[in-house]
CSV table of C-alpha atoms and ligand atoms in Angstrom, one decimal:
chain,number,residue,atom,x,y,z
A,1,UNK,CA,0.0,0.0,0.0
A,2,UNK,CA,1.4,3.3,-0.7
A,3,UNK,CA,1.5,6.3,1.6
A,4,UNK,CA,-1.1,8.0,0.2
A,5,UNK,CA,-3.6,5.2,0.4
A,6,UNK,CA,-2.5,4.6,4.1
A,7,UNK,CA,-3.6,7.9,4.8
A,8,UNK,CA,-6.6,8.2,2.9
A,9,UNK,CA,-7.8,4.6,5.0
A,10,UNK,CA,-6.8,6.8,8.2
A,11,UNK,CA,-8.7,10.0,7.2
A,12,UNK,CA,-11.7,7.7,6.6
A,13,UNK,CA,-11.2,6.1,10.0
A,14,UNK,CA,-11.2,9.6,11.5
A,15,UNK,CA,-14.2,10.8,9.5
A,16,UNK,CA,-16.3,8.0,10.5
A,17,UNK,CA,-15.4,8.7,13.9
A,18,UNK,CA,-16.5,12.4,13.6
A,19,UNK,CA,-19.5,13.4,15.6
A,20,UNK,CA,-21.2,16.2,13.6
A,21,UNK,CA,-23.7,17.0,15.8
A,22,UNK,CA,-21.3,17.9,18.9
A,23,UNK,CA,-18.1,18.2,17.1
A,24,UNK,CA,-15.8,15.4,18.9
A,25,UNK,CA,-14.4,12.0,18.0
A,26,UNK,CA,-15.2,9.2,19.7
A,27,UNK,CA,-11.5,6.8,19.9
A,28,UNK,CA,-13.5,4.2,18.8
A,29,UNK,CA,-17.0,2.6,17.9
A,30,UNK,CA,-19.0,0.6,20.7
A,31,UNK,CA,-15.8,-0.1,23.2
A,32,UNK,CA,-15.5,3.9,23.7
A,33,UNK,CA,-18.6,5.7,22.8
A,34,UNK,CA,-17.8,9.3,24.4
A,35,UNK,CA,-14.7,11.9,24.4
A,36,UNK,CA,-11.5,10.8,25.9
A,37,UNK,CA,-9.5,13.4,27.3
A,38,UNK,CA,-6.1,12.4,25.7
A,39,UNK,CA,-7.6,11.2,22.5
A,40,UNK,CA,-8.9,14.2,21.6
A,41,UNK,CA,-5.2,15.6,22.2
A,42,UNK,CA,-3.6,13.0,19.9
A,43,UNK,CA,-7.1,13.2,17.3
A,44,UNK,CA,-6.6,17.1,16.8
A,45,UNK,CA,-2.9,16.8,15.5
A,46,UNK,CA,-4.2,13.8,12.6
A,47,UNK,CA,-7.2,15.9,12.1
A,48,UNK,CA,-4.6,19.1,11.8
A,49,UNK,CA,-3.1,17.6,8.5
A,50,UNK,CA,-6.6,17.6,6.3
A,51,UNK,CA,-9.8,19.4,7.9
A,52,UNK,CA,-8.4,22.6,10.8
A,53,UNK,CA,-12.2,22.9,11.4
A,54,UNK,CA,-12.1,19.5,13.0
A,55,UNK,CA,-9.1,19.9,14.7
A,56,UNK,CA,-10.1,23.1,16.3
A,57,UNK,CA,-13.8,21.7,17.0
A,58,UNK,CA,-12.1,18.7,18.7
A,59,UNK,CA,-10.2,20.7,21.3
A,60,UNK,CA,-13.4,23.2,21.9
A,61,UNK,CA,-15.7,20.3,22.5
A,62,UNK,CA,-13.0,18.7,25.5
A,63,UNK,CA,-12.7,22.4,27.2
A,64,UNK,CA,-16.1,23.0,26.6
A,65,UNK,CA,-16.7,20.7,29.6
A,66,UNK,CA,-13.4,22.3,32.1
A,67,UNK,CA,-14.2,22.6,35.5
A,68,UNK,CA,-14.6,25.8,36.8
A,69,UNK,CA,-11.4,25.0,39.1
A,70,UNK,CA,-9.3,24.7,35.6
A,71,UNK,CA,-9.8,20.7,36.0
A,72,UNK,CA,-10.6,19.2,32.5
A,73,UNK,CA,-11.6,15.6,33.2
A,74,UNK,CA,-10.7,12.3,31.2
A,75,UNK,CA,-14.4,11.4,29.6
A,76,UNK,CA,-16.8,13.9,28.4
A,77,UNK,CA,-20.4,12.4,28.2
A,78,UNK,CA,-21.9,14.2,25.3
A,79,UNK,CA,-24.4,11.5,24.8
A,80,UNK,CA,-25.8,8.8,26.0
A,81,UNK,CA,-24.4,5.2,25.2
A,82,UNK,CA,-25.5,2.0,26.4
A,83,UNK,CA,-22.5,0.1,25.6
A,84,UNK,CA,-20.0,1.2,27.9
A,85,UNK,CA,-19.4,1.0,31.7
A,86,UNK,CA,-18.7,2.9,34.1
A,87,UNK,CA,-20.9,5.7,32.7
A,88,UNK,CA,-22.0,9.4,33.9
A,89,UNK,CA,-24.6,7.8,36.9
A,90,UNK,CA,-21.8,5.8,38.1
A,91,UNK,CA,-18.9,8.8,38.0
A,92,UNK,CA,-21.4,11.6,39.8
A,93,UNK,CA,-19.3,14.8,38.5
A,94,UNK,CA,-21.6,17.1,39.8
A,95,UNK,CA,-20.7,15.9,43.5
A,96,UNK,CA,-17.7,18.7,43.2
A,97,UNK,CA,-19.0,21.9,43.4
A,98,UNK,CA,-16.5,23.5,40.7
A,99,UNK,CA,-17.7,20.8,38.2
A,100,UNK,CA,-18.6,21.8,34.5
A,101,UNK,CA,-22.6,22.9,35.2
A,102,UNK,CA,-23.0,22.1,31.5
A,103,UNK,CA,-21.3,18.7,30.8
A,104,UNK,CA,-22.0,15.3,32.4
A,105,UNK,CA,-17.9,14.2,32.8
A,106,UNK,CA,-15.7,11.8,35.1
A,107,UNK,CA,-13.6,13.0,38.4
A,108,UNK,CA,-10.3,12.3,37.1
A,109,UNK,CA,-8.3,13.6,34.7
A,110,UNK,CA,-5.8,12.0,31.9
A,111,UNK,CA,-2.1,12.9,30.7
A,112,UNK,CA,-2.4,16.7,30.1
A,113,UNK,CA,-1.7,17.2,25.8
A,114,UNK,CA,-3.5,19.8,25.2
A,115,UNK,CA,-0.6,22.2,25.4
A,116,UNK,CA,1.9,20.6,23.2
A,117,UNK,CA,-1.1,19.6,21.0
A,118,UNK,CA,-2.2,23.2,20.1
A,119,UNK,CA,1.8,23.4,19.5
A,120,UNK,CA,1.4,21.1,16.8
A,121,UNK,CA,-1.6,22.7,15.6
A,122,UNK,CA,0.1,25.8,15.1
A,123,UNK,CA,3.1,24.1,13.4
A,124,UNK,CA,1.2,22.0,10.9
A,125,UNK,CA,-2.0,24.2,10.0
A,126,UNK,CA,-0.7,26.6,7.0
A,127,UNK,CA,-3.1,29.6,8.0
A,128,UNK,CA,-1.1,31.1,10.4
A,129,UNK,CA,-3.1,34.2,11.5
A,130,UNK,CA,-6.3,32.0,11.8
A,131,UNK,CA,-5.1,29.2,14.0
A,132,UNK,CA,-3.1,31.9,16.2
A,133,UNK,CA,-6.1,33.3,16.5
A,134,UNK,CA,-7.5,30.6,17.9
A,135,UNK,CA,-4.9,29.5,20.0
A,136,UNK,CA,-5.0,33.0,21.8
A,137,UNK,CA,-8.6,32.3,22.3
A,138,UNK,CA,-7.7,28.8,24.4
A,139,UNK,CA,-3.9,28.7,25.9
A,140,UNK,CA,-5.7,30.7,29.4
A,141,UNK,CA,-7.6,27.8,29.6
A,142,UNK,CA,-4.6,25.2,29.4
A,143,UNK,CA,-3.0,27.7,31.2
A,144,UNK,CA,-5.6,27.4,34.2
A,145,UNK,CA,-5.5,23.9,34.0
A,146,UNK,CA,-1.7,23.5,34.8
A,147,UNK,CA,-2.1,26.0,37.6
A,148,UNK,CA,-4.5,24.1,39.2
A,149,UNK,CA,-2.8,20.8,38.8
A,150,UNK,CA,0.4,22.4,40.4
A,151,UNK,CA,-1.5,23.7,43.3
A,152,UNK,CA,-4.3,20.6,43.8
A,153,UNK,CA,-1.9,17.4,42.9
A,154,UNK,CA,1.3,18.9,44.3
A,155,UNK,CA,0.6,18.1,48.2
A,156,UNK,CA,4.9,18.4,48.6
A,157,UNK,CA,5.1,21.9,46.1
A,158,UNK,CA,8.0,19.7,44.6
A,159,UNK,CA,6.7,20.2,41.1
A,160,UNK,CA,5.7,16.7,40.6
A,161,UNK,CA,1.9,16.0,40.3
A,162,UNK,CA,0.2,12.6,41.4
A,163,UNK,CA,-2.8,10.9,39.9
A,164,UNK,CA,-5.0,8.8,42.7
A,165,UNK,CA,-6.4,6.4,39.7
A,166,UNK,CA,-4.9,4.0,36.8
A,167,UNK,CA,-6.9,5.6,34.4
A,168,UNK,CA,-5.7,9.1,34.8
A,169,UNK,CA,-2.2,7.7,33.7
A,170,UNK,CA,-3.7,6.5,30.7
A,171,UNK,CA,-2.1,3.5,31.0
A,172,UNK,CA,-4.9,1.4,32.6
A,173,UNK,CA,-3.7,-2.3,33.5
A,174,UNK,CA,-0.1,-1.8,33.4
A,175,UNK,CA,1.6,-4.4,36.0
A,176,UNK,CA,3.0,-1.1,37.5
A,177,UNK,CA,-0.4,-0.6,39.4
A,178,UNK,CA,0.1,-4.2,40.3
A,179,UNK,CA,2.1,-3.8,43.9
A,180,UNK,CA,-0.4,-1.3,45.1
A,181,UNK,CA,-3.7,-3.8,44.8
A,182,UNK,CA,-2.1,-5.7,46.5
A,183,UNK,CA,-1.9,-3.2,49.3
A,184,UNK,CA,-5.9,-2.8,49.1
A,185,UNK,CA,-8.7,-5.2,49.4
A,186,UNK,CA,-12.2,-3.7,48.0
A,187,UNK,CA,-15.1,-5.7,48.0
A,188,UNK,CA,-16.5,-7.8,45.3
A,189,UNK,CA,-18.6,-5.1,43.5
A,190,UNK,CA,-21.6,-5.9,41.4
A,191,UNK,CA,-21.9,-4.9,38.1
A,192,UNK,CA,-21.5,-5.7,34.0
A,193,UNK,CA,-18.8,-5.3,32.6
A,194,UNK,CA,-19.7,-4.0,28.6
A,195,UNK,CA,-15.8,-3.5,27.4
A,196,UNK,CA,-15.6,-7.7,27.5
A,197,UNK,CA,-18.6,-7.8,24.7
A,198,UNK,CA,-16.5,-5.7,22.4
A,199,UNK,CA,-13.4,-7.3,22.9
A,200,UNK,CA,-12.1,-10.5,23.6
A,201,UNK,CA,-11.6,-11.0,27.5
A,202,UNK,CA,-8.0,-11.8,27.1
A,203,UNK,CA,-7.0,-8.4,26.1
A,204,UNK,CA,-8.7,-6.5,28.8
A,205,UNK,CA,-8.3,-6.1,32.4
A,206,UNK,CA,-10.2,-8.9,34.8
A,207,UNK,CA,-13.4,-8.3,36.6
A,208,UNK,CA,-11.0,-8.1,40.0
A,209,UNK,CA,-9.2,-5.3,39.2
A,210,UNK,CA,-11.9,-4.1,37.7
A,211,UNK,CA,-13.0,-4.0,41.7
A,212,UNK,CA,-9.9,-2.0,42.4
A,213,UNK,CA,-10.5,0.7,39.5
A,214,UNK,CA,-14.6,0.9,41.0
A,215,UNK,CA,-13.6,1.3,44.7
A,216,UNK,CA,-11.0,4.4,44.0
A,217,UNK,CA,-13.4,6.4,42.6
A,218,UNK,CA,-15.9,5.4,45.4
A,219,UNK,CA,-13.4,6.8,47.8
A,220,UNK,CA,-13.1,10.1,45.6
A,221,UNK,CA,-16.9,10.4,45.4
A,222,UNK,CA,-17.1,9.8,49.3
A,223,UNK,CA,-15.6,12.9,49.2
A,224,UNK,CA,-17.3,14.9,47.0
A,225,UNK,CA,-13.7,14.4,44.4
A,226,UNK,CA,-11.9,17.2,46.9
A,227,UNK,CA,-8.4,16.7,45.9
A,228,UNK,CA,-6.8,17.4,49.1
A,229,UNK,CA,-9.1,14.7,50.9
A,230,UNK,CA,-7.9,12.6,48.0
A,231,UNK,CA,-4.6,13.3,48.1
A,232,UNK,CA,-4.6,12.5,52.0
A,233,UNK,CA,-6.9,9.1,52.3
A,234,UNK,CA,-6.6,7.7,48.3
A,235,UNK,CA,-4.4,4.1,48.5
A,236,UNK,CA,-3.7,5.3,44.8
A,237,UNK,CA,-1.6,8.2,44.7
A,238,UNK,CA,1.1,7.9,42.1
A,239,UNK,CA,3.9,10.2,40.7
A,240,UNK,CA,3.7,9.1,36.8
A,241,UNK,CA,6.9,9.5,34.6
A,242,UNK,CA,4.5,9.6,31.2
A,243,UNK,CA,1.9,12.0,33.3
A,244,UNK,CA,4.3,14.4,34.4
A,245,UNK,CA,6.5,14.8,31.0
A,246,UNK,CA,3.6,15.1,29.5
A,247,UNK,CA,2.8,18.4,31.7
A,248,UNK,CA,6.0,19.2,31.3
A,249,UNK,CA,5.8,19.2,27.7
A,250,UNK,CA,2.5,20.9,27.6
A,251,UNK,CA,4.8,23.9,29.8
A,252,UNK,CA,7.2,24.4,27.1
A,253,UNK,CA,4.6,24.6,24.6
A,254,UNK,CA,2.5,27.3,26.4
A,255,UNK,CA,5.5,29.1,26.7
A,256,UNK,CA,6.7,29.0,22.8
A,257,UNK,CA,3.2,30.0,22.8
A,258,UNK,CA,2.8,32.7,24.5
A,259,UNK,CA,5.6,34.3,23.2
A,260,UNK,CA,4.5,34.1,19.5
A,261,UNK,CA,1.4,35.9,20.8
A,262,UNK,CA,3.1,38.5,22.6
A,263,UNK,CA,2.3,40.5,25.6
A,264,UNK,CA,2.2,37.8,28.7
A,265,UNK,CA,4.8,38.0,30.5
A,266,UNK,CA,3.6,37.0,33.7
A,267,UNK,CA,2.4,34.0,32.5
A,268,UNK,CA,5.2,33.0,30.9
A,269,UNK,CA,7.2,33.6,34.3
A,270,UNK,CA,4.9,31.3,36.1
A,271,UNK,CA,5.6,28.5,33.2
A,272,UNK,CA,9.3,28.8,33.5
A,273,UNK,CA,9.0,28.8,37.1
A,274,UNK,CA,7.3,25.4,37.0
A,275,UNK,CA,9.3,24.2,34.5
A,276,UNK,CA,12.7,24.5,36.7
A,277,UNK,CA,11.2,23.0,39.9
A,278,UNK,CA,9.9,20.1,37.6
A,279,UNK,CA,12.7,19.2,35.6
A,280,UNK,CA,15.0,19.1,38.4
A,281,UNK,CA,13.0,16.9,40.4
A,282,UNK,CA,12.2,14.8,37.7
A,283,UNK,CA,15.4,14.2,37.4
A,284,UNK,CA,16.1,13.1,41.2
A,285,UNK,CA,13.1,11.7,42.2
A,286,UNK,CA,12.4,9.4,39.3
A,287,UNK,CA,15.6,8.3,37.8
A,288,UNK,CA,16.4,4.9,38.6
A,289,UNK,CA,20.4,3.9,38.7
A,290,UNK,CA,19.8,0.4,38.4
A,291,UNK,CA,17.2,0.1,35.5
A,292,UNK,CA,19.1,3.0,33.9
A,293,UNK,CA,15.7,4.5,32.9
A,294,UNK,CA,12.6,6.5,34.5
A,295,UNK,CA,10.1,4.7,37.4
A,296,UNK,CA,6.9,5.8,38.6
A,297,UNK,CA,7.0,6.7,42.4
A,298,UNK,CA,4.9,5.4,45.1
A,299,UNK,CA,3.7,8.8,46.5
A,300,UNK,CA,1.5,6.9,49.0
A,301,UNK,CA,4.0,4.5,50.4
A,302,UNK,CA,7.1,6.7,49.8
A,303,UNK,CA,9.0,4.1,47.0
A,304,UNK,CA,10.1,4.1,43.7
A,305,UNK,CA,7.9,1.1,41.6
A,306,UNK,CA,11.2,-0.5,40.0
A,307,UNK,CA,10.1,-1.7,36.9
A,308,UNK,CA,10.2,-0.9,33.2
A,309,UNK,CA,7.6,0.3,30.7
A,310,UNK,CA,7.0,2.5,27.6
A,311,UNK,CA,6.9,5.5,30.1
A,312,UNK,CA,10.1,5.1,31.2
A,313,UNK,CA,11.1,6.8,28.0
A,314,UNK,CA,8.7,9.3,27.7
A,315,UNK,CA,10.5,11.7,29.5
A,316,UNK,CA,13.2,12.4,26.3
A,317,UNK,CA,9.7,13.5,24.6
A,318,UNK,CA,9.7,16.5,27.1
A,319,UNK,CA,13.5,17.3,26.9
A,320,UNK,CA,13.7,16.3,30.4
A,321,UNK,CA,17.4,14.2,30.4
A,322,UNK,CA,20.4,15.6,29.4
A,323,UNK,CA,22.3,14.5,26.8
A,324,UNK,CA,24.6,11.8,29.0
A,325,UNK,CA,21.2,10.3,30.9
A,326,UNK,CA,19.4,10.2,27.5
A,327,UNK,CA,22.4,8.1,26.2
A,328,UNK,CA,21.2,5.3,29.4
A,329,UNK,CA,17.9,5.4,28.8
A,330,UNK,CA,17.7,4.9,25.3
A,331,UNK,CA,20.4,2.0,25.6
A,332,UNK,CA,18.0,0.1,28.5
A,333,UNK,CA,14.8,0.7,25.8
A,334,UNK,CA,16.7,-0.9,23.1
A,335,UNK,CA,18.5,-3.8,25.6
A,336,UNK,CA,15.6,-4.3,27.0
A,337,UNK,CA,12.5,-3.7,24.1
A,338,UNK,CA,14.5,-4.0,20.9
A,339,UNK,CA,15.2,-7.0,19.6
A,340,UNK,CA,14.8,-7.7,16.1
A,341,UNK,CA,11.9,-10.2,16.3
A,342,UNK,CA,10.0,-7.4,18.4
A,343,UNK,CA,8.5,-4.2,17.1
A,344,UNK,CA,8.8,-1.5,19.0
A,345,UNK,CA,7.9,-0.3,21.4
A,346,UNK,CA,6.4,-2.8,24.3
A,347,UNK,CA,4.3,-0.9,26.6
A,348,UNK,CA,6.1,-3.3,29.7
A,349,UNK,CA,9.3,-5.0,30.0
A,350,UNK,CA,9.1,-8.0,27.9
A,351,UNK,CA,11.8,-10.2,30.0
A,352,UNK,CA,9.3,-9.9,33.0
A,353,UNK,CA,6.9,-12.3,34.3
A,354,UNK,CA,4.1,-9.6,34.9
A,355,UNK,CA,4.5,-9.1,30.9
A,356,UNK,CA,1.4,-10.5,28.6
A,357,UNK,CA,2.1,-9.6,24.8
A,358,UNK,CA,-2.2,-9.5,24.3
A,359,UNK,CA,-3.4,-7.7,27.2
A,360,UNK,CA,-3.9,-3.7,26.9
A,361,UNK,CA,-0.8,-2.1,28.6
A,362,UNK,CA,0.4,-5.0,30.4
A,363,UNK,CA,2.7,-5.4,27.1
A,364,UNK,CA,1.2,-4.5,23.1
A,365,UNK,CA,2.7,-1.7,21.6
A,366,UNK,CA,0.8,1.5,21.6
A,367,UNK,CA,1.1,4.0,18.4
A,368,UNK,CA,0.4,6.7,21.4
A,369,UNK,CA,3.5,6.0,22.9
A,370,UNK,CA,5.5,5.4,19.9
A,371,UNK,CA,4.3,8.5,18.1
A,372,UNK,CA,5.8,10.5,21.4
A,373,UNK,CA,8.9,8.3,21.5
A,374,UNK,CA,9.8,8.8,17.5
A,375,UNK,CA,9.7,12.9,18.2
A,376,UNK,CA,11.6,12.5,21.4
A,377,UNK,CA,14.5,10.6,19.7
A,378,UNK,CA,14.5,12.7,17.1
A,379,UNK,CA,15.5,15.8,19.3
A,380,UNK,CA,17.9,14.0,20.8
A,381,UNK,CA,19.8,13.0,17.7
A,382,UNK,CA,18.4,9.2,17.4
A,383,UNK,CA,17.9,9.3,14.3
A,384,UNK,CA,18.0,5.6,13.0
A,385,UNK,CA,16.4,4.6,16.0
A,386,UNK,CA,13.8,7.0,16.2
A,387,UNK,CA,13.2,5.7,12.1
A,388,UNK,CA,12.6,2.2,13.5
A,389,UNK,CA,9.9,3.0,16.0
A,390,UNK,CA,8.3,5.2,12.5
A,391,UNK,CA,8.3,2.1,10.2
A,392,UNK,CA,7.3,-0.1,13.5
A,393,UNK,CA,4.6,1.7,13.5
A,394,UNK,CA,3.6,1.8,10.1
A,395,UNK,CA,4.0,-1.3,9.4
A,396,UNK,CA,1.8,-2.8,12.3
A,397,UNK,CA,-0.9,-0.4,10.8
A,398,UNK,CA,-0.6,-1.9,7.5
A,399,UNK,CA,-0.1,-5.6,8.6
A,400,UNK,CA,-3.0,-5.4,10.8
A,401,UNK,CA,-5.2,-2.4,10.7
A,402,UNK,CA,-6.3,0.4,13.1
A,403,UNK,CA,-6.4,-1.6,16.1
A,404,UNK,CA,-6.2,0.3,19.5
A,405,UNK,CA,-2.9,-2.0,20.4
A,406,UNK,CA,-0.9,-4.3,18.9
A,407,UNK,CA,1.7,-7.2,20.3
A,408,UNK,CA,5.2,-6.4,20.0
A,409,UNK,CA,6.0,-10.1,18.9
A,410,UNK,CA,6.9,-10.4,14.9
A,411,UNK,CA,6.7,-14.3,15.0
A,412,UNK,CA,3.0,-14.3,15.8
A,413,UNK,CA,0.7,-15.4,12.5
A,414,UNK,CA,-2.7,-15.3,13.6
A,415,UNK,CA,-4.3,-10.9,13.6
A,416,UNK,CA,-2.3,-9.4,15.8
A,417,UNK,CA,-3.8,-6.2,16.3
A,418,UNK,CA,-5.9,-5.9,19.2
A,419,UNK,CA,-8.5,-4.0,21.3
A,420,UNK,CA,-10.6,-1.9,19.7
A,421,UNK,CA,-10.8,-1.6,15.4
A,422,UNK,CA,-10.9,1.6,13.6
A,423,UNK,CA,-9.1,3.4,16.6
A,424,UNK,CA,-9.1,7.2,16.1
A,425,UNK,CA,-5.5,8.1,17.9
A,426,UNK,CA,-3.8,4.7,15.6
A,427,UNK,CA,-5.3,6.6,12.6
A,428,UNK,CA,-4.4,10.0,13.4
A,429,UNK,CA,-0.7,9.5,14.1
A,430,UNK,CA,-0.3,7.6,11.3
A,431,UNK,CA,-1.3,10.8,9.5
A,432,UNK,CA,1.0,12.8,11.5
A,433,UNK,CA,4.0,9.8,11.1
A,434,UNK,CA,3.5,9.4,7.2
A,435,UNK,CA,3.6,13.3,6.9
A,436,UNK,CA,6.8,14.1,8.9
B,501,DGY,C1,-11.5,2.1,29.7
B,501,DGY,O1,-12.7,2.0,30.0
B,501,DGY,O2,-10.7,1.1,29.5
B,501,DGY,C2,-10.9,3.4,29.5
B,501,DGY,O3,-9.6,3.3,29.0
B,501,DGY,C3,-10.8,4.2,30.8
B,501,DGY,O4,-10.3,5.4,30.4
């Protein structure tokens, strides 16, 4: 297939996926019926390459439903859908009196893109003046949404932020999560799973830590989702490599920004400000000598989780190593996750025993995290290996489709694309991939 038909098959993808009515993209049909939070990040930039009146409508619809705090949460219920659980009843937004009036949403949030993805929007949309335009209509509210995760998820005023749920880091099931259910014990909750009628069991998380996933947002609503109450009594409370570069990401963007649009320098003190505290910490808190790469960090119960994933390596996305410590990292990823009979990238550590090639993030490559991964190589001057994790990426697209994920295994013959089909983000950044 040539390039051109590749991206014609993702433009459809995308299009099908276009609600008209409301002007957002669902990721997929069926197994995700509403707006992600992240998606719609990831959706915008394919969207960006062919039709800016999407892209733009994409990113209105998500801050259409921002708290009034500067919160913007991780699902937007537009509509109604039968065909997903947990829905709006279960989440109870409204229980937090800053929560969008307008909008049905969730309590929790997801890996904050917006700011880096209006970056790209400004770099790939060729009317200049128009999408400045709109950016300067929109950065206050990314704006407000960093302040408030520095001064509501930052209980230490280290410059790290936590997330207090699984799904906030995006990266649901990993086996990171793994050590801290087994510090919990909720009870055997009642209800029906609808993800597991879309989508072979096997490749989704089980009905117990399904449990797990049910009772932290229980705790959150028993507090009307007041983050400080959270941050005190939630069993989950997490310092996530992926989440955090991606904030720190979405900083240098505002900044770059700003400055394009002139006149803010307060603003753009505040960014730098964050930016200094954040990188430096980063840096000491999360670095792990042994594994030579990034770890998450136990916020709750004061460790480091010592294990590798695919956000280990985010952090060269968000310029966040220096040039000696990307050297490490980059050697563990390609030790570790780069053989040649594996595409990259694995979302886990494929020489550990918590590693299943089939199951969501507990091992299948992601085009997410390899989309960030190619750009951060890049910068650092890694060039052939930044082209590998490109044609990786393309060519699991073209052996397989648009699945959501896909396993990192070469030798396997049966379809090895997994998850949902006809993924928006897969799509999208195989637009973005083909075109740069
Ligand atoms: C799911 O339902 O698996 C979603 O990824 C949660 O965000």
């Amino acid at each position: 297939m040539t390039n051109n038909d590749l991206i014609k098959k993702a433009e459809t993808v995308l299009n099908n996926n276009f609600k008209e009515d409301k002007g957002f993209t669902i990721p997929c049909e069926g197994l995700y019926p509403f707006q992600w939070n992240w998606d719609s990040g990831f959706i915008a930039v394919g969207f960006a390459h062919y039709d800016a009146n999407k892209a733009k409508r994409e990113v209105e619809a998500l801050l259409s439903a921002q708290w009034e705090n500067g919160f913007i949460p991780h699902i937007i219920f537009h509509n109604d859908s039968d065909t997903y659980f947990p829905g709006p009843e279960f989440h109870q937004s409204k229980l937090h009196p800053l929560a969008s009036k307008s909008h049905r949403t969730t309590g929790m949030t997801q890996p904050p893109v917006l700011g880096f993805v209006l970056k790209e929007m400004y770099d790939i949309i060729e009317d200049k003046a128009d999408i400045l335009n709109f950016i300067k209509q929109n950065i206050d509210k990314v704006f407000n949404n960093h302040q408030h995760f520095y001064t509501h998820r930052d209980p230490n005023q280290e410059g790290l932020v936590f997330i207090y749920h699984n799904w906030e880091s995006g990266t649901d099931n990993s086996p990171i999560w793994d050590d801290i259910w087994g510090t919990m014990d909720p009870p055997n909750y009642k209800f029906e799973r609808r993800d597991t009628t879309h989508v072979d069991a096997a490749q989704r998380p089980t009905n117990r830590e399904y449990d797990y996933y049910l009772h932290l947002i229980e705790i959150a609503k028993a507090h009307n989702y007041d983050e400080a109450k959270i941050a005190e009594l939630s069993p989950f409370l997490v310092q996530d490599p992926l989440f955090n570069a991606m904030l720190i990401k979405s900083n240098a963007a505002l900044i770059e920004l700003y400055e394009l649009i002139g006149d803010s320098e307060d603003k753009i003190k505040t960014l730098r400000q964050w930016q200094k505290k954040a990188i430096t910490r980063f840096n000491e808190k999360l670095f792990n000598e042994k594994l030579g790469a990034y770890v998450h960090y136990d916020l709750r119960n004061e460790k480091q989780i010592e294990f590798l994933s695919s956000s280990s390596f985010a952090p060269i996305f968000a310029d966040i190593p220096n040039e000696e410590r990307a050297e490490i990292i980059v050697k563990t990823m390609m030790d570790k996750f780069g053989s040649e009979d594996r595409y990259l990238c694995a979302s886990f550590d494929p020489s550990s025993d918590r590693f299943n090639p089939k199951k969501y993030w507990r091992g299948p490559v992601w085009i997410n995290l390899n989309w960030l991964l190619f750009k951060g190589l890049k910068s650092y001057g890694f060039y052939d290996i930044a082209n590998r994790v490109k044609d990786d990426s393309v060519q699991l697209i073209e052996r397989y489709g648009f699945y959501e994920y896909f396993d990192s295994r070469k030798s396997v013959k049966e379809n090895a694309g997994y998850g949902g089909n006809n993924f928006s983000w897969s799509a999208a950044l195989l637009i973005d991939l083909l075109k740069c």
